[in-house]
Amino acid sequence: MSYKNPSTGHDDILKYWVGYEGAMRYVSGKVLTEEGFIDGHVGFEDGIVMEVAEGDIAGSEASGIVLPTLVNAHTHIADYLVPVDLSLSLEELVAPPDGLKHRMLHLVSEEELKKAFQAARSIMLRRGCSRFVDFREGGGKGAMALKKQRGWPKPFVMGRPLALRFDPEEVEAVLQHADGIGISSISDWDYGELSDLARFVHDKGRPFAIHASERVREDIDKVLDLRPSFVVHMTMARESDLEACAEQRVPIVSCPRSNCFFGGTSPLAKMLRAGATVALGTDNAMFTLPDMLAEMESAARLLRQQGVMDVSPVLSMANENGKKLLRERATIAMEPGEPCDFMVMRSHGGDPTTDLVLRGSSADPLMVCLGREEWRGGA
């Protein structure tokens, strides 16, 4: 049956199937393994990967570049419904509690919010993204609105209290629906209140994350004293700040396109040199579509500009490093016995890594396979 784009109601280029029980099926081409790309195939049956091996297979259902699906490590997808005002600064657009997005989200109906979620998730799915980490405003109600969404991609919800203060009862209510807590920044909060909040979340065994040094450089010692599971942005950070994150094994989520929109430059090369674990996110959907293929391209070009000739780390940023934030087993390859979690991208005839991170586009996903569910695309 046809897959309908929820933002338009029309049939999309993707198709959706469930079934094919009891028969081995194959995709082939340049297959990403732990040792790198091989000329090979992936055999799968009933939603489980059965084999990953060298050699083409006659009758493969899709052929191209075969790799695991992507993880969008930082989003605000509700912002999809906010019309961006290009005259406003970053703070005027997104800072709580009175930034444009917060005023708009306070006014929208539940149905409008649902449509925004559907539209943004459709964009992610059609570009091979299976999971995303969303900083969800609106307290417990806001977290619940996203968490109850069904289908792919799956949200990892980092909820947020309604006010910039620590209320144990409210945070408990948020955590009933959220996977963890994601806060704006130490600049927005009283540090004592924020410390109490972080301690409470850690005691619950949940992830706690925070935006850091996005608009201005913030005190990295204060940030890290909160024991964040990960930090987002670090655009204005010093090298010593990045080294501190690496030393304390705190991953950094970089959002190059969003930072560029506001005149900032993500110090990706310095992050890698510091030894930090770096993941990629698309940030606010009001001014940056949640398109991980576009984010990978931006990251790869930025690394080149910053003197890094090898763009292969971008694949890790978009896949295994994002999985680490989800507390999943972090691997960049498909393995027999695991549920299907891969995509097939059109090859442009070059090096597969270069094709993916520098020449991949929204028209290139030929197949996305997640468990026993599939989406087809391409012309």
XYZ file of C-alpha atoms in Angstrom:
379
model
C 0.000 0.000 0.000
C 1.095 3.572 -0.421
C 2.847 5.504 2.291
C 1.168 8.856 2.736
C 3.133 11.926 3.636
C 1.326 13.193 6.766
C 2.219 16.781 5.963
C 0.456 16.664 2.588
C -1.865 13.668 2.716
C -0.557 12.535 -0.671
C 1.181 9.331 -1.712
C 4.904 9.733 -1.265
C 7.767 8.183 -3.221
C 8.121 5.677 -0.401
C 6.213 2.442 -0.196
C 5.439 0.427 2.887
C 5.307 -3.331 3.324
C 4.887 -5.753 6.202
C 5.268 -9.455 5.578
C 7.416 -11.666 3.378
C 7.443 -14.441 5.969
C 9.634 -17.492 5.560
C 11.786 -16.476 2.600
C 15.376 -15.265 2.571
C 15.714 -11.918 0.851
C 18.761 -9.912 -0.159
C 20.168 -6.457 -0.739
C 23.631 -5.988 -2.154
C 26.354 -3.541 -3.150
C 28.902 -1.733 -0.996
C 28.078 -3.089 2.463
C 29.364 -1.335 5.585
C 31.001 -3.729 8.067
C 33.182 -3.227 11.142
C 36.178 -3.583 8.813
C 34.856 -1.020 6.350
C 32.946 -1.363 3.103
C 32.949 -4.677 1.231
C 31.462 -5.747 -2.096
C 28.816 -7.977 -0.651
C 25.251 -8.627 0.354
C 22.931 -8.761 3.355
C 20.489 -11.637 3.662
C 17.470 -11.200 5.910
C 14.333 -13.121 6.807
C 11.276 -12.269 8.900
C 12.841 -8.985 10.009
C 16.147 -10.510 11.140
C 19.558 -10.167 9.499
C 20.709 -13.694 8.662
C 24.007 -13.102 6.902
C 26.444 -10.398 5.880
C 28.967 -11.681 3.363
C 31.041 -10.877 0.315
C 29.678 -11.387 -3.174
C 26.645 -10.162 -5.093
C 23.392 -12.110 -5.057
C 21.224 -12.486 -8.131
C 17.745 -11.170 -7.520
C 18.668 -8.652 -4.829
C 15.735 -6.380 -4.087
C 17.884 -3.266 -3.869
C 21.470 -2.547 -4.786
C 23.641 0.393 -3.753
C 25.357 1.415 -0.530
C 24.088 -0.679 2.390
C 24.545 0.701 5.896
C 22.738 0.965 9.234
C 20.094 3.647 9.634
C 21.001 7.025 11.100
C 20.404 8.622 14.502
C 19.472 12.288 14.795
C 21.053 13.118 18.141
C 19.411 16.485 18.776
C 16.068 17.819 17.587
C 13.259 20.141 18.559
C 10.745 18.777 16.039
C 7.712 20.614 17.430
C 9.384 23.769 16.110
C 8.455 22.587 12.605
C 5.211 24.546 12.949
C 6.898 27.791 14.057
C 7.378 30.313 11.216
C 10.915 31.617 11.579
C 11.426 35.370 11.875
C 14.769 36.063 10.228
C 15.121 39.383 12.030
C 15.379 37.720 15.443
C 18.525 36.599 17.247
C 19.084 33.091 18.547
C 18.071 34.164 22.030
C 14.917 35.896 20.771
C 13.930 32.785 18.810
C 14.586 29.938 21.213
C 15.576 31.089 24.731
C 13.075 30.161 27.448
C 10.650 31.266 28.620
C 9.748 34.067 26.186
C 11.516 33.163 22.928
C 9.320 33.059 19.817
C 9.137 29.286 19.757
C 7.996 29.064 23.373
C 5.249 31.627 22.825
C 4.078 29.816 19.675
C 4.155 26.325 21.207
C 2.096 27.578 24.117
C -0.683 28.577 21.696
C -0.899 25.594 19.336
C -3.539 22.908 19.582
C -2.821 19.238 20.219
C -3.829 18.451 16.649
C -1.443 21.044 15.218
C 1.348 19.642 17.355
C 0.580 16.110 16.177
C 0.786 17.205 12.542
C 4.134 18.882 13.166
C 5.466 15.683 14.727
C 4.209 13.605 11.802
C 5.657 15.907 9.165
C 9.086 16.096 10.797
C 9.229 12.346 11.422
C 8.253 11.660 7.815
C 11.200 13.766 6.643
C 13.563 11.845 8.920
C 12.275 8.434 7.889
C 12.528 9.173 4.181
C 16.177 10.075 4.705
C 17.076 6.900 6.573
C 16.795 8.079 10.183
C 15.334 5.499 12.581
C 15.764 7.262 15.951
C 15.985 10.815 17.207
C 16.739 12.528 20.505
C 14.243 15.317 21.057
C 14.455 18.056 23.670
C 10.719 18.310 24.310
C 9.231 21.372 25.908
C 5.909 21.503 27.714
C 6.451 19.528 30.895
C 4.833 16.121 31.331
C 2.087 16.882 28.838
C 4.626 17.868 26.197
C 6.690 14.730 26.763
C 3.610 12.527 26.583
C 2.462 14.114 23.309
C 5.652 12.977 21.565
C 6.192 9.699 23.406
C 2.796 8.355 22.395
C 3.631 8.717 18.703
C 3.770 5.300 17.028
C 5.911 4.016 14.189
C 9.296 5.130 12.913
C 11.504 6.953 13.597
C 11.386 6.284 17.329
C 11.700 9.291 19.662
C 14.059 9.342 22.628
C 12.354 12.054 24.631
C 14.379 14.434 26.782
C 11.618 16.239 28.645
C 11.783 19.605 30.319
C 10.010 21.316 33.252
C 7.620 24.121 32.393
C 9.422 26.680 34.553
C 13.124 27.375 35.101
C 13.062 25.947 38.606
C 13.307 22.578 40.276
C 10.007 21.051 41.359
C 10.465 17.355 42.261
C 6.801 16.530 41.677
C 6.817 18.124 38.245
C 10.054 16.418 37.214
C 8.632 13.099 38.400
C 5.590 13.734 36.209
C 7.800 14.544 33.203
C 9.806 11.357 33.706
C 6.633 9.293 33.602
C 6.601 9.974 29.861
C 10.152 11.057 29.020
C 13.326 8.992 28.747
C 15.345 11.706 30.466
C 15.609 15.453 31.062
C 17.098 17.937 28.582
C 17.690 21.513 29.727
C 18.410 24.737 27.813
C 21.633 25.975 29.477
C 23.218 27.018 32.752
C 22.827 30.648 31.611
C 19.039 30.318 31.834
C 18.871 28.715 35.280
C 19.780 29.486 38.851
C 22.727 27.126 39.268
C 21.574 25.825 42.651
C 18.174 24.870 41.240
C 19.859 23.244 38.243
C 22.195 21.228 40.479
C 19.225 19.929 42.470
C 17.458 18.990 39.236
C 20.474 17.139 37.832
C 20.996 15.246 41.096
C 17.336 14.221 41.159
C 17.472 12.907 37.577
C 20.700 10.979 38.214
C 19.188 9.409 41.332
C 16.358 8.158 39.134
C 18.900 6.511 36.815
C 17.799 8.665 33.873
C 19.928 10.644 31.391
C 20.372 14.345 32.007
C 21.608 16.571 29.166
C 22.124 20.264 28.575
C 22.864 22.833 25.878
C 26.312 24.273 26.493
C 28.293 27.215 25.092
C 25.915 27.781 22.187
C 25.502 31.584 22.289
C 28.375 32.428 24.626
C 31.111 30.428 26.309
C 29.849 28.977 29.578
C 31.843 27.672 32.538
C 32.688 24.107 31.546
C 33.480 23.148 35.137
C 29.969 24.105 36.200
C 28.499 22.250 33.237
C 30.465 19.074 33.906
C 29.814 19.232 37.641
C 26.189 18.491 36.705
C 27.435 15.127 35.340
C 25.559 15.451 32.036
C 25.009 12.341 29.945
C 25.893 14.532 26.962
C 26.125 18.212 26.036
C 24.785 19.928 22.927
C 26.569 22.480 20.701
C 29.813 23.671 22.373
C 30.065 26.176 19.506
C 31.764 28.843 21.630
C 33.868 26.411 23.660
C 37.630 26.620 24.056
C 39.868 23.680 23.207
C 40.384 23.087 26.918
C 36.600 22.802 27.326
C 36.451 20.138 24.610
C 39.370 18.311 26.207
C 37.536 18.369 29.540
C 34.501 16.746 27.933
C 36.716 14.076 26.400
C 38.516 13.419 29.686
C 35.225 12.987 31.525
C 33.771 10.942 28.642
C 30.878 13.313 28.087
C 29.739 13.086 24.434
C 29.136 16.261 22.440
C 26.264 16.665 19.998
C 27.152 19.088 17.225
C 24.578 20.807 14.993
C 26.644 22.446 12.198
C 23.779 23.790 10.053
C 21.951 25.331 12.998
C 25.140 26.927 14.329
C 25.943 28.306 10.865
C 22.468 29.851 10.599
C 23.291 32.068 13.586
C 26.808 32.895 12.453
C 28.596 30.290 14.554
C 30.951 27.531 13.493
C 30.990 24.161 15.179
C 34.619 23.335 16.130
C 34.317 19.779 14.830
C 37.999 19.277 14.075
C 38.974 20.460 17.563
C 36.395 18.098 19.059
C 37.949 15.165 17.233
C 41.485 16.216 18.102
C 40.467 16.450 21.757
C 39.288 12.836 21.583
C 35.653 13.674 22.272
C 32.797 11.423 21.214
C 30.831 13.513 18.705
C 27.290 12.890 17.449
C 25.238 14.933 14.981
C 21.860 16.595 15.356
C 19.716 18.916 13.264
C 18.372 21.103 16.127
C 15.336 23.374 15.672
C 13.000 22.338 12.877
C 11.776 25.898 12.373
C 14.945 26.819 10.449
C 16.661 23.454 9.768
C 14.847 20.427 8.373
C 15.587 17.227 10.332
C 17.593 15.821 7.429
C 20.600 13.821 8.589
C 21.934 13.423 5.044
C 22.203 17.207 4.789
C 23.726 17.368 8.274
C 26.373 14.798 7.339
C 27.271 16.759 4.223
C 27.626 19.975 6.215
C 29.771 18.237 8.828
C 32.019 16.650 6.195
C 32.560 19.945 4.357
C 33.207 21.733 7.639
C 35.830 19.159 8.635
C 37.583 19.651 5.309
C 37.521 23.410 5.828
C 39.052 22.868 9.265
C 41.890 20.795 7.835
C 40.623 17.243 8.342
C 41.048 15.375 5.059
C 39.337 12.167 6.244
C 35.543 12.555 6.334
C 34.841 8.987 7.491
C 34.352 10.091 11.153
C 31.088 11.658 9.988
C 29.577 8.186 9.558
C 30.329 7.398 13.194
C 28.846 10.740 14.255
C 25.580 9.950 12.464
C 25.318 6.350 13.584
C 27.181 4.639 16.419
C 27.866 7.794 18.445
C 24.187 8.701 18.338
C 23.321 5.197 19.564
C 25.540 5.745 22.595
C 23.233 8.560 23.700
C 20.273 6.185 23.397
C 22.084 3.701 25.641
C 21.963 1.182 22.842
C 24.680 -1.187 21.765
C 26.810 1.099 19.616
C 27.860 -0.453 16.323
C 28.218 0.979 12.852
C 27.598 -2.341 11.086
C 24.815 -4.898 10.620
C 25.248 -8.266 12.301
C 23.533 -11.661 11.852
C 20.908 -12.360 14.466
C 20.048 -8.687 14.945
C 16.740 -7.117 13.844
C 16.875 -5.429 10.454
C 18.045 -1.865 10.904
C 19.568 -0.795 7.604
C 19.110 1.373 4.563
C 20.187 1.117 0.941
C 21.408 4.334 -0.633
C 21.861 4.950 -4.350
C 25.529 4.748 -5.341
C 26.984 7.511 -7.476
C 29.843 5.285 -8.585
C 32.514 6.723 -6.314
C 34.003 5.855 -2.960
C 30.997 4.853 -0.797
C 31.956 7.071 2.134
C 32.335 10.092 -0.154
C 29.075 9.262 -1.913
C 27.275 9.095 1.437
C 28.619 12.139 3.240
C 29.311 14.520 0.354
C 26.938 13.437 -2.408
C 24.020 11.867 -0.598
C 20.642 13.521 -1.116
C 17.015 13.071 -0.144
C 16.415 11.277 -3.467
C 19.014 8.591 -2.744
C 17.446 6.280 -0.119
C 16.202 3.255 -2.085
C 15.100 1.168 0.878
C 14.809 1.552 4.636
C 14.318 -1.708 6.521
C 13.426 -1.700 10.227
C 12.411 -5.045 11.680
C 9.684 -6.400 9.424
C 8.715 -2.943 8.176
C 10.090 -1.394 5.010
C 9.905 1.816 3.083
C 10.934 2.071 -0.557
C 11.966 5.151 -2.459
C 13.965 6.271 -5.446
C 12.963 6.756 -9.028
